[in-house]
Amino acid sequence: MREIGHWIDGKMVAGTSGRTADVFNPATGEVQAKVALASKAELDAAIASAAKAQVAWGATNPQRRARVMMALVGLLNRDMDKMAEMLSSEHGKTFPDAKGDIQRGLEVIEYCIG
């Protein structure tokens, strides 16, 4: 069974609390993954990592930020079908609806880029 950990400091890390929650496919009701429930230490590490990243991002010039966001647009376009499949299976959306949600998110990013 797929296990979902935590994204901390730029990498996926397994949970250490020993606690998990089921991730259900709403269309079938079956458990499709387990998600790790964070310990206090994992939560603190994630918050510290995010705060550190925000300082670095805030110091990045707007032109570089736009390039990073353009690269994100490229990745989202490249992996749109894969992401739509995940969104569909985890939220019970039809594939076209899930793909539309991702497309709308892309439009927001493109608007922010300018």
mmCIF file of C-alpha atoms in Angstrom, residues 19-103:
data_model
loop_
_atom_site.group_PDB
_atom_site.id
_atom_site.type_symbol
_atom_site.label_atom_id
_atom_site.label_comp_id
_atom_site.label_asym_id
_atom_site.label_seq_id
_atom_site.Cartn_x
_atom_site.Cartn_y
_atom_site.Cartn_z
ATOM 1 C CA ARG A 19 0.271 6.969 13.573
ATOM 2 C CA THR A 20 -1.399 6.955 10.151
ATOM 3 C CA ALA A 21 -4.759 7.766 8.608
ATOM 4 C CA ASP A 22 -6.438 6.045 5.702
ATOM 5 C CA VAL A 23 -6.808 7.795 2.352
ATOM 6 C CA PHE A 24 -10.013 6.601 0.709
ATOM 7 C CA ASN A 25 -11.021 6.586 -2.934
ATOM 8 C CA PRO A 26 -14.442 8.292 -2.687
ATOM 9 C CA ALA A 27 -15.680 6.557 -5.827
ATOM 10 C CA THR A 28 -15.026 3.038 -4.509
ATOM 11 C CA GLY A 29 -14.726 3.480 -0.752
ATOM 12 C CA GLU A 30 -11.512 1.471 -0.721
ATOM 13 C CA VAL A 31 -8.377 2.505 1.146
ATOM 14 C CA GLN A 32 -5.777 3.487 -1.431
ATOM 15 C CA ALA A 33 -2.997 4.840 0.790
ATOM 16 C CA LYS A 34 -1.911 5.580 4.332
ATOM 17 C CA VAL A 35 -0.844 9.094 5.299
ATOM 18 C CA ALA A 36 1.552 9.600 8.187
ATOM 19 C CA LEU A 37 0.250 11.755 11.026
ATOM 20 C CA ALA A 38 2.988 14.143 12.121
ATOM 21 C CA SER A 39 4.664 14.206 15.484
ATOM 22 C CA LYS A 40 5.272 17.543 17.224
ATOM 23 C CA ALA A 41 8.924 17.370 16.128
ATOM 24 C CA GLU A 42 7.908 16.813 12.484
ATOM 25 C CA LEU A 43 5.444 19.682 12.660
ATOM 26 C CA ASP A 44 8.089 21.973 14.158
ATOM 27 C CA ALA A 45 10.612 20.912 11.473
ATOM 28 C CA ALA A 46 8.098 21.614 8.692
ATOM 29 C CA ILE A 47 7.287 25.054 10.111
ATOM 30 C CA ALA A 48 10.975 25.939 10.515
ATOM 31 C CA SER A 49 11.717 24.787 6.966
ATOM 32 C CA ALA A 50 8.836 26.827 5.547
ATOM 33 C CA ALA A 51 9.918 29.929 7.480
ATOM 34 C CA LYS A 52 13.484 29.552 6.197
ATOM 35 C CA ALA A 53 12.261 29.079 2.615
ATOM 36 C CA GLN A 54 10.053 32.165 2.878
ATOM 37 C CA VAL A 55 13.030 34.328 3.850
ATOM 38 C CA ALA A 56 15.013 33.049 0.843
ATOM 39 C CA TRP A 57 12.031 33.500 -1.505
ATOM 40 C CA GLY A 58 11.455 37.022 -0.190
ATOM 41 C CA ALA A 59 15.069 37.896 -1.003
ATOM 42 C CA THR A 60 14.747 36.578 -4.566
ATOM 43 C CA ASN A 61 14.402 39.248 -7.237
ATOM 44 C CA PRO A 62 11.097 39.375 -9.152
ATOM 45 C CA GLN A 63 12.643 38.279 -12.459
ATOM 46 C CA ARG A 64 14.035 35.099 -10.869
ATOM 47 C CA ARG A 65 10.711 34.452 -9.116
ATOM 48 C CA ALA A 66 8.906 34.719 -12.462
ATOM 49 C CA ARG A 67 11.336 32.202 -13.990
ATOM 50 C CA VAL A 68 10.698 29.775 -11.137
ATOM 51 C CA MET A 69 6.946 30.150 -11.606
ATOM 52 C CA MET A 70 7.311 29.637 -15.380
ATOM 53 C CA ALA A 71 9.192 26.410 -14.669
ATOM 54 C CA LEU A 72 6.319 25.378 -12.370
ATOM 55 C CA VAL A 73 3.858 26.010 -15.210
ATOM 56 C CA GLY A 74 5.947 23.734 -17.426
ATOM 57 C CA LEU A 75 5.983 20.961 -14.823
ATOM 58 C CA LEU A 76 2.244 21.231 -14.215
ATOM 59 C CA ASN A 77 1.538 21.061 -17.946
ATOM 60 C CA ARG A 78 3.884 18.084 -18.311
ATOM 61 C CA ASP A 79 2.309 16.141 -15.443
ATOM 62 C CA MET A 80 -1.285 17.356 -15.724
ATOM 63 C CA ASP A 81 -2.790 13.947 -16.538
ATOM 64 C CA LYS A 82 -0.915 12.253 -13.695
ATOM 65 C CA MET A 83 -2.045 14.940 -11.258
ATOM 66 C CA ALA A 84 -5.628 14.783 -12.525
ATOM 67 C CA GLU A 85 -5.645 11.008 -11.934
ATOM 68 C CA MET A 86 -4.481 11.556 -8.349
ATOM 69 C CA LEU A 87 -7.012 14.326 -7.778
ATOM 70 C CA SER A 88 -9.761 12.161 -9.229
ATOM 71 C CA SER A 89 -8.947 9.145 -7.065
ATOM 72 C CA GLU A 90 -8.469 11.136 -3.851
ATOM 73 C CA HIS A 91 -11.391 13.563 -4.185
ATOM 74 C CA GLY A 92 -13.944 11.635 -6.225
ATOM 75 C CA LYS A 93 -13.880 14.052 -9.139
ATOM 76 C CA THR A 94 -14.258 12.922 -12.708
ATOM 77 C CA PHE A 95 -11.021 13.052 -14.676
ATOM 78 C CA PRO A 96 -12.155 16.009 -16.847
ATOM 79 C CA ASP A 97 -13.280 17.936 -13.747
ATOM 80 C CA ALA A 98 -9.966 17.268 -11.996
ATOM 81 C CA LYS A 99 -8.072 18.344 -15.096
ATOM 82 C CA GLY A 100 -10.150 21.531 -15.210
ATOM 83 C CA ASP A 101 -9.232 22.310 -11.596
ATOM 84 C CA ILE A 102 -5.553 22.002 -12.443
ATOM 85 C CA GLN A 103 -6.022 24.160 -15.533
#
